[in-house]
XYZ file of C-alpha atoms in Angstrom:
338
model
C 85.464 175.122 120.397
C 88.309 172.480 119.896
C 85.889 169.773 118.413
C 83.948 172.358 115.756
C 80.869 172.460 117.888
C 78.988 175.641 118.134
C 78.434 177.177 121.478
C 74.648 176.978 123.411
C 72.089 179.701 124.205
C 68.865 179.374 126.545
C 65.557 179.615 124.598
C 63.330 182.096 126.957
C 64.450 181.931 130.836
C 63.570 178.282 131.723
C 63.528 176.312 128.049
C 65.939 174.254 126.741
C 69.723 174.713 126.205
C 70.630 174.308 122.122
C 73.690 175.256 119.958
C 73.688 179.196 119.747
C 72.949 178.750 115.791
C 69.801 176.585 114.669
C 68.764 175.626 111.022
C 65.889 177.056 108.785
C 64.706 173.716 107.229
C 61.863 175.581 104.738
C 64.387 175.510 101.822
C 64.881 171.591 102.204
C 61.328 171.120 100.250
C 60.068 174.472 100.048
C 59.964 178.153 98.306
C 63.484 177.800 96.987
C 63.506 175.812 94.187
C 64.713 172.309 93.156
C 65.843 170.147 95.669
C 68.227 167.362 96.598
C 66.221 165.278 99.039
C 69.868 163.390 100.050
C 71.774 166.019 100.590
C 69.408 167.834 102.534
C 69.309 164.861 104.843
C 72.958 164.726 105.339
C 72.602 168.056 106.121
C 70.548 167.597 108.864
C 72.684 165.077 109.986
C 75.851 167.106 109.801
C 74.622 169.744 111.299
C 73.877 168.151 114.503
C 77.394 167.253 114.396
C 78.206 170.286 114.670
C 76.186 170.968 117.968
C 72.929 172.149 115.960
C 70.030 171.488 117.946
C 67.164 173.912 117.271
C 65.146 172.475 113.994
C 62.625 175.335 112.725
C 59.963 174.214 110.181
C 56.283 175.542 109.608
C 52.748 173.645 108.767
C 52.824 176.078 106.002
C 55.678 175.039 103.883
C 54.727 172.894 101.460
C 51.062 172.210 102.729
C 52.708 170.200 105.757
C 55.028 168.501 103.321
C 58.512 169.935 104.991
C 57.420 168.218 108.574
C 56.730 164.942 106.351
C 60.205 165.361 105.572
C 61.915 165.850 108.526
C 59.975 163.246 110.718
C 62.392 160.317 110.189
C 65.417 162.657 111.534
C 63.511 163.646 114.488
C 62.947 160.359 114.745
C 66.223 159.045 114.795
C 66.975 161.816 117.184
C 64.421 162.767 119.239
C 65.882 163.298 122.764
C 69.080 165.539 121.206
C 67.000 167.874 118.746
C 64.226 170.700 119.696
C 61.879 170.957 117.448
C 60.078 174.199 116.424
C 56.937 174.310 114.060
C 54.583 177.327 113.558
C 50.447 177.599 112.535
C 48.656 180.545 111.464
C 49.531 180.608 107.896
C 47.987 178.946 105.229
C 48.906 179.544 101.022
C 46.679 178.035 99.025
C 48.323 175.987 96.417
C 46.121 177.352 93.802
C 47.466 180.926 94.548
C 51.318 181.076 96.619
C 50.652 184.807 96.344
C 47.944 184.369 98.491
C 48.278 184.186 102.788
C 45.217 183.210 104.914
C 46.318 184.277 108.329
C 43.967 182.323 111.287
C 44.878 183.013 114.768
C 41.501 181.484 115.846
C 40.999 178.793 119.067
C 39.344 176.088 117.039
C 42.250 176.846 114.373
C 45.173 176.497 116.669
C 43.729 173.376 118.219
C 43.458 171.385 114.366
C 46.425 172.869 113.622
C 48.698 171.178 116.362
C 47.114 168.237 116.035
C 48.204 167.956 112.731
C 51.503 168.872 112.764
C 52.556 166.324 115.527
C 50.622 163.665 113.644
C 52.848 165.055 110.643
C 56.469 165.110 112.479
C 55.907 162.183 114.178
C 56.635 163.191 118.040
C 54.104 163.416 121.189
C 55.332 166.883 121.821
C 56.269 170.137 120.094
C 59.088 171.403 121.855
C 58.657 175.244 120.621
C 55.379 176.303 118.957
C 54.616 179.297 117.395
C 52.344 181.894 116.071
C 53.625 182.156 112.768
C 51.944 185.236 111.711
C 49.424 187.978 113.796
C 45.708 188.220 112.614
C 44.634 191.395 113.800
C 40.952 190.495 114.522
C 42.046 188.463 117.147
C 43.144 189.613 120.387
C 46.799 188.367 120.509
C 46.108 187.158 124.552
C 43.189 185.128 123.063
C 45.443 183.184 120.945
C 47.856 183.156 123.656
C 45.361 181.549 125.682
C 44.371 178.638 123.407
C 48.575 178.174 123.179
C 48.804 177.788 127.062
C 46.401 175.461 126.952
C 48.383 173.231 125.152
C 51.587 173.294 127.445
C 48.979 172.438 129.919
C 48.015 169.437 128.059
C 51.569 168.332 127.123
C 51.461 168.885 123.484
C 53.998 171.923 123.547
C 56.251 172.956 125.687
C 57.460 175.806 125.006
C 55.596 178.900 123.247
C 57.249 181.609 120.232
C 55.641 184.416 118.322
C 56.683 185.664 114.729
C 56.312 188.657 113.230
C 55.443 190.524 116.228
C 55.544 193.901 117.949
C 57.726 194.679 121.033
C 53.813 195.690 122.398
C 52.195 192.516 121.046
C 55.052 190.866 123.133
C 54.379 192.060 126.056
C 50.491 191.261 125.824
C 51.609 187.738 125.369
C 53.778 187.501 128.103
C 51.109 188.601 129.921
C 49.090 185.538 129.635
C 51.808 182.825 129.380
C 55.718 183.200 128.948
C 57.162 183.640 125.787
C 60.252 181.584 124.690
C 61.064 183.137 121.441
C 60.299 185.621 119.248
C 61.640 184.735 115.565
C 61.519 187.737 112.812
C 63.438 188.832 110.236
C 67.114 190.378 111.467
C 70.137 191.022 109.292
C 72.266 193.407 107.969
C 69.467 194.331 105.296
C 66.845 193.763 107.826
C 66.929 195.789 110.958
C 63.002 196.854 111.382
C 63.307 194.448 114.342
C 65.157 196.800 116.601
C 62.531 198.768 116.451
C 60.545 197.826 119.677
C 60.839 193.991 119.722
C 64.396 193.891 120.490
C 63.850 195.908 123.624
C 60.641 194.205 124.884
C 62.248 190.654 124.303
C 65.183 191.631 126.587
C 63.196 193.196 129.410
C 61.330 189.774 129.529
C 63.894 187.364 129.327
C 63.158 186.168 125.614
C 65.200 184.597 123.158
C 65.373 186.167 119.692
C 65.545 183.893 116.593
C 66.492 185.765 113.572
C 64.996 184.413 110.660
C 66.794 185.406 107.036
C 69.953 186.636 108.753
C 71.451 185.908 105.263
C 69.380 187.742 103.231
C 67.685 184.805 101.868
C 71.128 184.030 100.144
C 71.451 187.702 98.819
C 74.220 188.420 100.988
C 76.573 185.187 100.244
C 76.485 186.185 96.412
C 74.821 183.279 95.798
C 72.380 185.046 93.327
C 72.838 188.402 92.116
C 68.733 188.849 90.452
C 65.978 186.993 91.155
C 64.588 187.228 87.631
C 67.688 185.733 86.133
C 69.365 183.846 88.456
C 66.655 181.708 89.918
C 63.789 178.843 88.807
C 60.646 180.071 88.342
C 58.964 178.416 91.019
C 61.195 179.976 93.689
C 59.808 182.187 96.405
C 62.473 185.343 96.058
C 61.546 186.140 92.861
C 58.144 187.568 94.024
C 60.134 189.454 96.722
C 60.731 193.275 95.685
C 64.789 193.114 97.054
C 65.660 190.531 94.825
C 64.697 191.757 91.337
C 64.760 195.188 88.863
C 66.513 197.931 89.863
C 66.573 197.274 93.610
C 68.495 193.897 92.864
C 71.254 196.157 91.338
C 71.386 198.318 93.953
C 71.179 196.189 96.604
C 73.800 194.187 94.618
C 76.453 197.203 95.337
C 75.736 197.098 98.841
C 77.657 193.847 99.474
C 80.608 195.508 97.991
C 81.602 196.229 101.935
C 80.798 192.948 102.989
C 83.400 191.167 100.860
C 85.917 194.065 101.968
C 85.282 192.442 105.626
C 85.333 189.064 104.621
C 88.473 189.431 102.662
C 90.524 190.868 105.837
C 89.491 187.994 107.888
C 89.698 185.484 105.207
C 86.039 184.422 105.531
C 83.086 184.528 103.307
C 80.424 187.268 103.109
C 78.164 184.697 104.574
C 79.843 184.467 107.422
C 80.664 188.099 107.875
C 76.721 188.260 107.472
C 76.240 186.125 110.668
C 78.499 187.070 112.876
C 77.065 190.026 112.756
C 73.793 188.763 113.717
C 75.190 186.767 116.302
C 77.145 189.550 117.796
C 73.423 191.547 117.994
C 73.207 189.075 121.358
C 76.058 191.049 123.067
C 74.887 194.819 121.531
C 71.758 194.395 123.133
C 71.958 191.848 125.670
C 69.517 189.422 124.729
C 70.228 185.439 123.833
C 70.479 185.573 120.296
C 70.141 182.356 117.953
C 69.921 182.495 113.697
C 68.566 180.007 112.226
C 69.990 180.588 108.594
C 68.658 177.935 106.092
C 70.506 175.555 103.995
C 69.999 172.396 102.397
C 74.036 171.727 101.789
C 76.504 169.698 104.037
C 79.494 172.421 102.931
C 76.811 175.306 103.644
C 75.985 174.410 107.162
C 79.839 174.060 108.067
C 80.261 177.665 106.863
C 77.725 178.860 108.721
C 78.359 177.251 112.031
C 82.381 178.695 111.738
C 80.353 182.139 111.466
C 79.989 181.340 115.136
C 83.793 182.156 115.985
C 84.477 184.887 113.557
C 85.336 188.089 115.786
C 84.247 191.437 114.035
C 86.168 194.775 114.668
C 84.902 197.930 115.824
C 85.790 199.064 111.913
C 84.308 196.352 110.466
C 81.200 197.270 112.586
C 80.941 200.792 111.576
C 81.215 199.837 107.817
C 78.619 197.014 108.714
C 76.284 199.467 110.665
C 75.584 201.450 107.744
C 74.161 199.138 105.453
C 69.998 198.086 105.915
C 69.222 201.944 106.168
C 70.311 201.930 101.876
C 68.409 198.738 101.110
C 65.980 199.562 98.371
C 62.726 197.078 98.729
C 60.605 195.901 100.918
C 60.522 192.387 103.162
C 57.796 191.301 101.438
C 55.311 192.673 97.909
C 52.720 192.782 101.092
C 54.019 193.891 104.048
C 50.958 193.777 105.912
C 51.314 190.496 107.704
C 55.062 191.865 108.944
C 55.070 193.228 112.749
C 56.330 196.252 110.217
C 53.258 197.637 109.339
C 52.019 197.695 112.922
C 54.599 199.522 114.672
């Protein structure tokens, strides 16, 4: 697009319209590390300039503490942002390692409530289910969540982490908007049976990660050496030992691809994602995180860089030789219930 805005994508089959690439905002206070409050500011800023709409933030990071932070630019810009927050998760500050999953009514119901109080608006435009607890019936939770559009605290509804069968339970109880999991070219578990179930019911799939968590721009190489201690990757198996190396040699291919088209591995990263929409005919829309101005204009270019057919079957071959797991506990990933 002549002006440098990114194209748009339909969240579910009646939600909103917003730019075909959102914006993880976790990293702007949360799990990664030092931050500069700023420039993650301007970075919100510039990436709505750039026709980023879709804002994705979670009660969980940072005990509520990353909706603190982005309240004043919803604020500013209420009616030209959508605004997606999760519940279900809680880490105990006392132990990160730790994940308290509550899908529970009387849960769900405190939990919105404090999250709009926390970002500031009257509505949630997209609300999810950040992760499945398994002792409660997914159409239960479902339930308490339709209740809420009802009552004109959300509009629209998401899932995370689910199955392509825990999908369609939802949908069977209120329609589902988007589905956000993990999806990348070291990430493909998704494809599994969510992919299919999302595009039979007219859902929008939000890719969460699609750069590796940074591991496939290059911008760390170990976990264990390259990054602070307090930072969330270093606890994840990919990132460190002898699956860091190897993993490591894996973006040897990527760079090969990014060199012929004189982009970055980043980039070459998410246009592959975003090219997933028209492989399996489903709206697809990433919402890689960044907390930098230069980052975010990167990453929306990714939107008009065309792959090859060659570059795709180089590409193709990669997450089946990732050493590691997601996660050190898999067990709250729609993974480990396929």
């Amino acid at each position: 697009m002549t002006d440098g805005r990114i194209a748009t994508a339909r969240l579910g089959t009646d939600g909103p319209e917003v730019g075909v690439q959102g914006l993880g905002c976790m990293g702007m206070s949360f799990a990664y590390g030092p931050t500069d409050a700023r420039e993650a500011r301007a970075t919100l800023e510039r990436a709505l300039e750039l026709g980023v709409t879709l804002y994705d933030t979670a009660d969980a990071y940072g005990q509520g503490d990353n909706e603190r932070f982005l309240a004043p630019f919803f604020a500013a810009h209420r009616d030209e942002v959508v605004v997606a927050t999760k519940f279900a998760l809680t880490i105990p500050p006392d132990d990160p390692n730790r994940r308290i999953i509550r899908n529970d009514a009387p849960y769900v119901r405190q939990a919105v409530e404090a999250s709009l109080e926390r970002l500031g608006v009257d509505v949630i435009d997209l609300y999810y289910m950040h992760r499945r607890d398994v002792n409660v019936p997914v159409e239960e939770t479902v339930g308490v969540m339709a209740e809420l559009v009802r009552e004109g605290k959300v509009k629209q509804l998401g899932l995370s982490e689910v199955t392509g069968a825990e999908l369609r339970a939802a949908q069977s109880v209120h329609p589902i908007a988007a589905v956000q999991s993990e999806w990348s070219l070291f990430s493909r578990d998704v494809e599994t049976s969510v992919v299919a179930a999302a595009r039979e019911l007219g859902v929008t799939l939000v890719p969460y990660s699609p750069l590796g968590r940074g591991f496939l721009t290059g911008s760390f190489a170990n976990a264990d050496s390259d990054l602070t201690e307090g930072d969330f990757r270093r606890r994840q198996p990919r990132f460190t030992g002898d699956n860091a190396a190897a993993n490591g040699a894996l973006l040897d291919p990527i760079r090969e691809v990014a060199k012929a088209h004189g982009a970055s591995p980043g980039q070459v990263a998410l246009a592959w994602v975003h090219l997933r929409a028209a492989v399996h005919g489903l709206p697809v829309v990433p919402i890689p995180g960044t907390r930098s101005r230069a980052r975010v204009e990167e990453n929306t270019a990714a939107t008009r860089l065309v792959l090859t057919e060659a570059d795709l079957a180089v590409l193709d071959a990669i997450a089946g030789r990732v050493a590691g797991d997601r996660y050190a506990d898999m067990t709250f990933a729609a993974t480990s219930r396929e």
